[in-house]
Structures are given as C-alpha cells and as structure tokens.
XYZ file of C-alpha atoms in Angstrom:
536
model
C 0.011 0.033 -0.029
C 1.366 3.423 -0.897
C 2.009 6.162 1.718
C -0.953 8.070 0.252
C -3.281 5.044 0.647
C -2.161 4.401 4.187
C -2.598 8.029 5.272
C -5.955 8.249 3.508
C -7.290 5.127 5.255
C -5.990 6.309 8.652
C -7.640 9.710 8.332
C -10.962 8.537 6.986
C -13.358 8.685 9.849
C -12.286 10.923 12.593
C -11.496 13.860 10.264
C -9.718 15.362 13.183
C -8.227 18.759 12.395
C -9.102 17.902 8.888
C -11.323 19.552 6.924
C -9.964 23.362 7.733
C -13.058 29.961 7.878
C -13.426 35.471 7.460
C -9.901 35.873 8.392
C -8.295 38.355 10.697
C -4.654 39.374 10.511
C -2.382 39.701 13.428
C 0.335 42.110 12.566
C -1.394 43.193 9.385
C -0.685 42.440 5.801
C 1.616 45.118 4.400
C -0.354 45.380 1.119
C -0.514 49.119 1.237
C 3.255 49.394 0.994
C 3.429 46.764 -1.791
C 1.055 48.568 -4.173
C -1.720 46.981 -6.178
C -1.733 43.189 -6.806
C 0.386 42.129 -9.813
C 0.696 38.820 -11.727
C 3.592 36.487 -11.833
C 5.888 34.494 -9.536
C 5.924 31.214 -7.673
C 4.543 31.071 -4.139
C 6.678 28.799 -2.000
C 4.234 27.531 0.628
C 5.395 25.278 3.483
C 2.837 22.743 4.585
C 3.034 20.458 7.620
C 2.311 17.082 6.133
C 2.255 15.147 2.791
C -1.249 15.233 1.276
C -2.999 11.867 1.642
C -4.412 12.299 -1.889
C -4.638 15.078 -4.536
C -8.062 14.151 -5.992
C -10.505 16.818 -4.576
C -13.227 14.220 -4.395
C -11.192 11.842 -2.201
C -9.195 14.206 0.039
C -9.567 14.292 3.861
C -6.710 16.124 5.492
C -5.999 19.880 5.690
C -2.836 19.465 3.616
C -4.727 17.714 0.856
C -7.541 20.098 0.764
C -5.230 23.107 0.692
C -3.773 21.690 -2.554
C -6.986 20.285 -4.087
C -9.074 23.414 -3.510
C -7.054 25.253 -6.270
C -7.718 22.601 -8.899
C -11.507 22.527 -9.090
C -14.401 24.913 -9.080
C -17.634 24.129 -7.144
C -21.253 24.686 -8.107
C -21.521 27.305 -5.356
C -19.271 29.186 -2.927
C -19.886 30.175 0.707
C -19.305 33.687 2.130
C -16.849 33.265 4.993
C -18.379 36.287 6.869
C -22.128 35.479 6.532
C -22.231 31.765 5.655
C -24.439 32.648 2.688
C -24.260 30.436 -0.433
C -23.125 32.440 -3.525
C -22.835 31.696 -7.251
C -19.789 30.046 -8.816
C -20.249 27.502 -11.620
C -23.970 27.739 -10.977
C -25.536 31.244 -11.622
C -28.612 30.338 -9.675
C -30.429 27.344 -8.175
C -33.844 26.165 -6.957
C -34.710 23.810 -4.142
C -38.007 21.955 -3.716
C -40.133 22.161 -0.578
C -38.642 19.243 1.287
C -35.021 19.748 0.245
C -34.895 16.521 -1.773
C -34.200 18.063 -5.161
C -31.797 20.828 -6.138
C -31.781 22.336 -9.654
C -28.682 24.249 -10.758
C -28.537 26.633 -13.684
C -24.876 26.703 -14.872
C -22.982 29.693 -16.259
C -21.790 29.377 -19.859
C -18.201 29.442 -21.059
C -16.514 27.512 -18.286
C -14.296 24.662 -19.468
C -12.167 21.875 -17.930
C -8.430 21.779 -18.416
C -8.894 19.295 -21.268
C -11.022 21.877 -23.116
C -14.392 20.093 -22.580
C -17.337 22.217 -21.411
C -18.638 22.472 -17.871
C -22.262 21.533 -18.772
C -25.079 19.677 -17.197
C -23.917 16.314 -18.487
C -20.435 16.896 -16.948
C -21.972 17.857 -13.613
C -24.101 14.708 -13.582
C -21.005 12.496 -14.423
C -19.023 14.259 -11.626
C -21.618 13.733 -8.908
C -22.248 10.136 -10.011
C -18.458 9.682 -9.887
C -18.250 10.915 -6.279
C -21.120 8.553 -5.284
C -19.377 5.648 -6.973
C -16.234 6.265 -4.842
C -18.185 5.136 -1.765
C -16.107 5.629 1.428
C -13.039 6.658 -0.724
C -14.861 9.997 -0.996
C -13.940 10.741 2.628
C -16.171 13.745 3.042
C -18.396 13.563 -0.043
C -19.610 10.163 1.043
C -21.544 11.767 3.934
C -22.651 14.806 1.870
C -24.156 12.454 -0.747
C -25.475 9.776 1.638
C -29.009 10.196 0.324
C -28.001 11.091 -3.273
C -30.190 9.118 -5.839
C -28.925 10.580 -9.081
C -28.954 13.550 -11.410
C -31.159 14.446 -14.342
C -29.938 16.646 -17.303
C -32.880 19.131 -17.660
C -31.170 21.208 -20.316
C -27.619 21.750 -21.682
C -26.780 24.085 -18.714
C -29.423 22.887 -16.219
C -29.055 19.814 -13.930
C -31.265 18.534 -11.103
C -29.737 16.500 -8.214
C -32.131 14.255 -6.349
C -32.021 12.812 -2.935
C -34.019 10.072 -1.110
C -34.376 12.093 2.183
C -34.392 15.860 3.114
C -30.832 17.072 2.611
C -30.757 20.810 3.337
C -27.000 20.444 4.142
C -26.333 19.631 0.486
C -26.572 23.307 -0.604
C -23.539 24.095 1.650
C -21.869 20.889 0.650
C -22.140 21.979 -3.022
C -19.621 24.795 -2.162
C -16.984 22.452 -0.785
C -13.882 21.113 -2.545
C -15.138 17.565 -1.799
C -17.868 18.093 -4.394
C -15.669 20.055 -6.792
C -16.461 19.202 -10.387
C -14.160 17.036 -12.461
C -14.373 16.458 -16.239
C -16.021 13.200 -17.482
C -12.568 12.137 -18.863
C -11.118 12.184 -15.425
C -13.022 8.971 -14.581
C -11.111 7.069 -17.161
C -8.367 6.989 -14.537
C -8.669 4.871 -11.395
C -9.209 6.549 -7.994
C -5.634 5.613 -7.081
C -4.247 7.260 -10.267
C -6.255 10.453 -9.549
C -4.881 10.496 -6.024
C -1.359 10.717 -7.459
C -2.403 13.612 -9.835
C -2.988 11.609 -13.005
C -6.130 12.659 -14.845
C -7.074 15.473 -12.479
C -9.135 17.460 -15.043
C -10.860 20.251 -13.173
C -12.056 23.699 -14.241
C -10.206 25.521 -11.430
C -7.722 28.396 -11.618
C -4.659 26.043 -11.334
C -3.709 22.747 -12.860
C -1.586 19.878 -11.497
C 2.026 19.957 -12.685
C 4.147 17.579 -10.612
C 4.541 15.557 -7.460
C 7.640 14.538 -5.595
C 6.566 12.085 -2.877
C 6.934 13.629 0.621
C 8.767 16.573 -0.828
C 6.731 18.949 -2.930
C 3.716 19.445 -5.168
C 3.605 22.036 -7.885
C 0.499 23.579 -9.471
C 0.528 25.915 -12.437
C -1.819 28.771 -13.432
C -4.675 27.722 -15.758
C -4.393 30.069 -18.789
C -7.614 31.513 -20.035
C -9.450 30.999 -16.694
C -12.336 33.456 -16.436
C -15.248 31.969 -14.457
C -14.196 32.477 -10.813
C -16.466 32.554 -7.816
C -18.577 35.633 -7.292
C -16.652 36.031 -3.972
C -13.249 36.255 -5.683
C -11.596 39.650 -5.408
C -10.635 39.879 -9.094
C -11.758 38.464 -12.409
C -9.776 36.579 -15.006
C -6.748 34.334 -14.406
C -5.000 33.798 -11.048
C -2.144 36.153 -10.203
C 0.442 33.420 -9.354
C 2.237 31.609 -12.088
C 2.767 28.598 -9.798
C 2.259 27.337 -6.272
C 5.068 25.150 -4.897
C 3.879 23.308 -1.834
C 6.950 22.349 0.178
C 6.305 19.444 2.636
C 8.034 20.369 5.863
C 6.633 18.302 8.787
C 8.889 19.636 11.547
C 7.350 22.910 12.855
C 10.729 24.471 13.753
C 12.170 23.716 10.407
C 9.057 25.123 8.661
C 9.168 28.435 10.654
C 12.909 28.623 10.249
C 12.613 28.311 6.500
C 10.100 31.101 6.430
C 12.188 33.297 8.627
C 15.308 32.776 6.492
C 13.486 33.532 3.198
C 13.428 29.957 1.820
C 9.615 30.030 2.006
C 7.083 32.823 1.256
C 4.359 31.486 3.538
C 3.796 28.572 5.890
C 0.704 26.897 7.356
C 0.102 25.330 10.786
C 2.183 27.829 12.705
C 2.406 26.438 16.315
C 1.458 28.586 19.333
C 5.098 28.711 20.519
C 6.140 30.086 17.107
C 3.467 32.744 16.581
C 5.276 35.712 18.229
C 8.111 35.749 15.704
C 5.672 36.363 12.799
C 3.647 39.259 14.208
C 6.020 41.968 13.043
C 9.490 42.464 11.497
C 7.976 42.414 7.991
C 5.973 39.272 8.622
C 2.267 38.905 9.198
C -0.209 36.183 10.088
C -3.573 35.311 8.670
C -5.748 33.679 11.405
C -9.159 32.021 11.195
C -11.014 29.711 13.559
C -12.392 26.493 12.126
C -16.135 26.089 11.773
C -17.738 22.878 12.789
C -17.404 20.693 15.903
C -14.801 22.178 18.335
C -12.210 20.132 20.163
C -14.206 18.255 22.774
C -14.365 15.359 25.132
C -17.180 13.311 23.536
C -18.725 10.996 26.074
C -19.905 7.402 25.379
C -22.969 7.518 27.585
C -23.079 3.652 27.821
C -19.666 3.283 29.505
C -18.571 3.386 33.108
C -19.187 6.543 35.171
C -20.269 8.423 32.083
C -23.599 6.696 32.128
C -24.499 9.093 34.838
C -25.515 12.472 33.356
C -24.759 14.281 36.652
C -21.128 13.096 36.375
C -20.880 14.349 32.764
C -22.366 17.704 33.876
C -19.786 17.952 36.615
C -17.002 17.372 34.128
C -18.482 20.106 31.859
C -18.402 22.582 34.805
C -14.928 21.383 35.885
C -13.090 22.341 32.687
C -11.630 25.861 32.743
C -11.582 26.743 29.012
C -10.104 30.217 29.508
C -7.086 28.587 31.276
C -6.657 26.120 28.468
C -6.430 28.948 25.836
C -4.322 31.285 28.078
C -1.877 28.657 29.282
C -1.333 26.139 26.451
C -2.495 28.040 23.359
C -2.373 31.727 22.362
C -4.888 34.642 21.908
C -5.370 33.346 18.343
C -7.503 30.512 19.732
C -10.966 30.847 21.274
C -12.491 29.067 24.197
C -15.521 27.058 23.054
C -18.857 28.779 23.436
C -20.853 25.806 22.087
C -20.247 22.378 20.579
C -20.054 24.333 17.228
C -17.274 26.860 16.598
C -18.169 30.560 16.422
C -17.419 30.622 12.656
C -20.126 28.030 12.010
C -23.400 29.348 10.564
C -26.280 29.144 13.065
C -23.800 28.833 15.998
C -25.517 29.451 19.327
C -23.607 31.220 22.143
C -23.840 28.967 25.170
C -21.056 30.654 27.104
C -23.086 30.797 30.294
C -23.719 27.101 30.305
C -19.989 26.459 29.703
C -18.712 28.724 32.456
C -16.081 27.290 34.698
C -17.752 26.349 38.000
C -15.539 24.274 40.326
C -17.874 24.599 43.287
C -20.909 23.757 41.206
C -19.166 20.676 39.889
C -18.289 19.542 43.390
C -21.857 20.111 44.629
C -23.283 17.937 41.847
C -20.904 15.094 42.736
C -21.533 15.487 46.463
C -25.312 15.229 45.749
C -24.737 11.929 43.861
C -22.795 10.398 46.753
C -19.311 10.619 45.260
C -16.998 10.989 48.249
C -13.315 12.110 47.971
C -10.881 9.221 48.584
C -7.443 9.389 50.232
C -5.790 10.434 46.940
C -8.424 13.098 46.250
C -10.243 11.052 43.583
C -13.893 10.478 44.471
C -15.332 7.011 45.107
C -18.850 5.660 45.190
C -19.771 2.057 46.065
C -16.142 1.037 45.539
C -15.996 2.611 42.067
C -13.462 5.346 41.317
C -14.630 8.512 39.513
C -12.469 7.893 36.558
C -12.666 7.704 32.708
C -10.110 7.441 29.915
C -9.858 9.780 26.937
C -8.600 8.428 23.602
C -6.757 10.875 21.331
C -4.256 11.044 18.507
C -1.682 13.843 18.247
C -2.958 15.273 15.036
C -2.711 18.796 16.614
C 0.600 19.388 18.242
C -0.846 20.791 21.494
C -3.344 17.952 22.092
C -1.396 16.188 24.779
C -0.560 19.501 26.653
C -4.254 20.494 26.528
C -5.399 17.175 27.887
C -2.795 17.202 30.638
C -4.079 20.590 31.764
C -7.728 19.344 31.703
C -6.537 16.342 33.663
C -5.185 18.689 36.374
C -8.330 20.779 36.345
C -10.599 17.739 36.788
C -8.530 16.381 39.693
C -9.673 19.487 41.565
C -13.247 18.174 41.525
C -12.013 14.631 42.323
C -12.267 13.232 38.759
C -9.472 11.115 37.385
C -9.035 11.670 33.600
C -6.781 8.977 32.089
C -5.005 10.011 28.884
C -4.583 7.324 26.219
C -2.603 8.332 23.044
C -3.057 6.297 19.864
C -2.309 6.701 16.194
C -4.994 8.179 13.995
C -5.684 4.765 12.504
C -6.020 3.150 15.957
C -8.214 5.926 17.148
C -10.509 5.497 14.147
C -10.878 1.761 14.865
C -11.592 2.443 18.617
C -14.198 5.005 17.659
C -15.853 2.537 15.236
C -15.907 -0.262 17.836
C -17.463 1.924 20.517
C -14.793 0.767 22.929
C -14.057 4.172 24.539
C -15.279 6.443 27.344
C -14.222 9.830 26.061
C -13.069 10.658 22.463
C -10.966 13.800 21.929
C -11.426 15.286 18.396
C -12.700 18.130 16.230
C -14.354 18.048 12.818
C -14.520 20.994 10.504
C -17.414 22.082 8.335
C -19.171 25.412 7.751
C -22.631 24.008 8.352
C -24.462 22.929 11.638
C -25.374 19.646 9.929
C -21.900 18.487 10.968
C -23.549 17.666 14.321
C -25.856 15.057 12.673
C -22.803 13.075 11.472
C -21.425 12.827 15.075
C -24.511 12.695 17.219
C -27.460 11.255 15.242
C -28.363 7.653 15.992
C -28.752 7.319 12.274
C -25.093 8.375 11.647
C -21.978 8.387 13.818
C -23.816 8.282 17.207
C -20.594 8.703 19.110
C -22.542 9.239 22.297
C -24.212 5.835 21.775
C -27.698 7.264 22.366
C -30.995 5.333 21.993
C -32.906 6.096 18.712
C -35.801 8.587 18.759
C -34.357 10.856 21.391
C -35.048 14.605 21.323
C -31.621 15.352 19.839
C -32.426 13.109 16.843
C -35.620 15.144 16.336
C -33.745 18.432 16.324
C -30.976 17.170 13.993
C -33.542 15.808 11.510
C -35.612 19.015 11.639
C -32.571 21.270 10.886
C -31.721 18.954 7.978
C -35.144 19.226 6.378
C -35.091 22.902 5.062
C -32.638 25.394 3.528
C -34.700 28.231 4.932
C -32.405 29.770 7.594
C -35.195 31.248 9.603
C -36.865 27.816 9.939
C -33.576 25.967 10.344
C -32.054 28.146 13.078
C -34.294 27.078 16.014
C -33.688 23.394 15.553
C -29.947 23.899 15.000
C -29.884 25.918 18.242
C -31.939 23.243 20.043
C -29.467 20.578 18.963
C -26.570 22.588 20.317
C -28.419 23.198 23.645
C -29.346 19.514 24.134
C -25.755 18.410 23.598
C -24.428 20.825 26.231
C -27.349 20.417 28.716
C -26.944 16.642 28.720
C -23.180 16.916 28.439
C -23.111 14.408 25.647
C -19.848 16.198 24.791
C -17.694 18.669 26.719
C -16.577 21.492 24.371
C -13.171 22.930 25.106
C -11.623 25.127 22.354
C -11.856 26.029 18.710
C -9.131 24.907 16.387
C -7.548 27.841 14.585
C -5.647 28.044 11.313
C -2.594 30.248 11.612
C -0.686 30.956 8.354
C 2.461 33.141 8.508
C 3.394 35.269 5.550
C 6.635 37.007 4.505
C 6.582 40.599 3.362
C 6.399 39.368 -0.233
C 3.237 37.204 0.118
C -0.259 38.723 0.054
C -3.862 37.583 0.115
C -3.134 34.032 1.127
C -6.639 33.752 2.383
C -9.257 31.282 3.715
C -12.591 30.259 2.280
C -15.629 29.529 4.551
C -14.363 26.158 5.694
C -10.866 27.514 6.595
C -9.187 25.968 3.611
C -6.711 28.049 1.688
C -8.086 29.949 -1.361
C -5.166 31.110 -3.445
C -6.823 32.573 -6.551
C -6.248 36.132 -5.238
C -2.824 35.464 -3.744
C 0.099 37.451 -5.158
C 3.725 38.241 -4.678
C 5.482 41.595 -4.528
C-alpha cells in the first residue's frame, strides 16, 4: 500500500483537524506598501504534512484540501463572513419544498483543463463519480449519503435528487469535496487520480508535478475566467505557480520562512506565533467552523452513564485557562459544541462557564466521596474515565494534561490514552471508549448530525428517537435559515445540557506570511483559497 493510501485510510473517519473559515490578520498584511496586486511568480508555501491524496473528491486532510481546492471549481461558494451560499459554476439554483431536489442553472463558457465544457452532463457525471467512490470519498460520502442521481434538464441545467431531506447539500455544493471534475477524469482509477493523473478540473490552477513527501507544484490555468462571485478579481489567477513544500517539523518550517526559503507557511504552532507578528511578517488567522475540540462521552460506559457526572466534568473544565496557558490569543475558548465561525452557531457561554464549586456540589449530591488520593469514590468505584486521542494537533497532549489537572480538583481522574490516528478510528468505530478527543471542520451545523445522530456516527451511543435526533432531523429538512435556526440551536443546547460532549476550544488556522506574500486567504471552511494570492 502506498504512503498516500495508508494516510488516507487512517484519516478517513475521525476527520480530526481535517477539513480546515473570514480571516483576521495579526500584525497586518503590508499590502498598502506593496502597491496594487500584480501577476507572476511562484509562491513557495510550506505545509506540515504530505497530502493523503490530490483528488479533490477523495481528500480528507488539511494538507490535501489546501492543494486540491485550487484545482476545481464548485457549483456554489460560501461567504466566510455570513455563511451565505453564492454563485460560482452555477449562476442560480432552486430547491424543492422538502429539500430533496436541487436544480442548478450553470454559467456558460466555463471549461475543464482538457477543453471540454462544464455543462449539465459533466456535472451529472461528476456527482455520479463521487457517489461511486463510496467511502473513498472521505467527506463527499456523507454529503451524498441520500443522493439518488442527477437529471440533465437542459444543456446548462441539472437537477440533483435525494431520497431524504438534505438541506445540508446546498452548503456541501460549495466544498472542494464536491468540486466538479471532467468526465474524462473517470477514465483513470481513484488511485491514479490521488497521485495527480487525470485530475481534469475547471479550477484556476492545474496539477504539474508531485515529488513524494517533498513537494507538489501547481501551475496557473491560462484563459481561466469563471471564478467565484466571492473572488476579489476576475480573469486568471495572479500566481504563475504554487510550490507546496512538505516540511513536517514545525521548527524547520518556521525557520525556513524566517530565512526567506519560504514565502508562507501553514500550521504555525502557538510557541512560534510571536516571531511572525512583526518584522515584516504577518499572520492570517481564522477559527475553524464545525465541531470544536471536545471530550465526547460514550453515555453507555462506566461513570459516564451518569448524566450528573458528565455535567460535573463540563463545569470542571476551565476553558479560558486552556487557551491562556497552552495556546495563544489566536485561539478561542468554546462557546458551544459548534465553533463561532459556523453558520447558526448558538452562544452557550453561560452554560459552559467554569464552576468548580458547582461541579463539586453535583458530585456530592450523587454520593461521590473524596478518597485518600483526592479522587472520588462511590460504592467502591473510582470516579475515573479514559480519553482516547491522537496527536494530530501538536498541542493535544498538553491541553489534555491541563484538563486532567483541572478535573482532579473536583475529584475526577481523567486517564489519557494516546493512539495513532488509524487506531483511534478503529476504537471509535468499535465503541470501545469512554471519552473521544477530536474536532471536525465544516461550515454548516449539519456536521452535528454526522457525530450525534443515532442514524449516523452516534458517538454518544444514544438510543434512537431521542429529542436530539428530532432536532437534528428538523434542521436537515429545510434550507430556509429562519426555519432551520431554532432546531440547530436546540441541537446545540441539548448536547451541552446533557453533556453528551464537553466542548473545550476552537481549532484555529494560523498561516504566517513573509513581506512578499499577500492575500493568502481562507474560504468559509478555513481551507486556503489562493486565486487572489500574489507576490510583490
């Protein structure tokens, strides 16, 4: 099995800091001094890991998505500031009353890199192709779970049909995972496309070369002129090429940027942030939308079967201390199970306030008595649970060790168990865990359905037909934001009230830029969008 295949299989289900939203700059981008944007040059971009695959329809990790996003256009785009869905390959669209059919009216003139047109037949072939991938379409598999097929209504009009209400699909149509490939791309195997062979998209860049575990080079698509309505300029991309340098070691990556060997670098670690907030450098910072890093409880295991115990843990975590001690001001304490950049996020800060005395009172009331080592005991059972995690984010262990110290103050013993991503995925699938530590990124509240619904991931191991299922199904049934918002809010409230998961902090993307690099920006799902990037 190739390194790409191994990494892809390992990352498939947890999607930990995986899928990567408006950005703020710390230190400021010195655009004013550089003058207006100008074309030309190669952006040398340091990334933290080798992409697991290059095919946009199969990618799962941040590194993969940050490459693949440049190769394909999507039917729609999503405004990072408002979450609103905007035109891209589709000029307009219609949705039926129960969100089971979506009709897209395509713009004319767009072509794939082999010269073939982006028309209704091509869109049908592309979505059928994603569906045929099954679980190899790591993210698209979930987005298209209820997809039944497409109908070519006219040369530039296509209708996509679903077997169940799928309001989430409209946002999914803006993602790289459902980016449109040319019909000819499917003459190549999924494995070949992962290596770059036959990646025929209509995006602003085309695949040029891959050196395994070293670099990936993309080149500007000449004649490109059908960019998203959210792009800042029209026509071709500014950059001639993007050279992704694979530099796993954070210190080497930041050192290479500081010494001028790179123009920009992703995944800047908290300890390295200060050196890029001045001296000609700048940072682009954006929190991830979707499920925040959390302790997700299996409500059928050990002491976590007791809701009062879970609520005590929720009160016993000091989120502000986690951010202030282990992370940096770039990161935010969780204010819900969804990150603040997620459309329809509800602010549940009051429910998530640190309350050590309140936690202790809950446990006292349930008969948990402090033992000689400070850990509480009841009927001979210690107040203890293990958390399973993989070190996909460098600070994971440090965060968990601090939470471990915080929970000891209320007499709770949190045991920390580190595993590889592949092992963690298998443990999660088996249900053989007490707490899972993870995050999942998506700019849509339907991400909760994948983790909490008894019809999907059900990581809490809840019984079917519970009130949370009802709320998750209701928010999934309409694209009308006014109708969707109450049920999305109810789902978040139920998760926090019952402490099915204990939210802790929002993952944040930190990209450092040299004085030469500009507009290395994020789209709504916190993936890099490099169409407007340029070099001075």
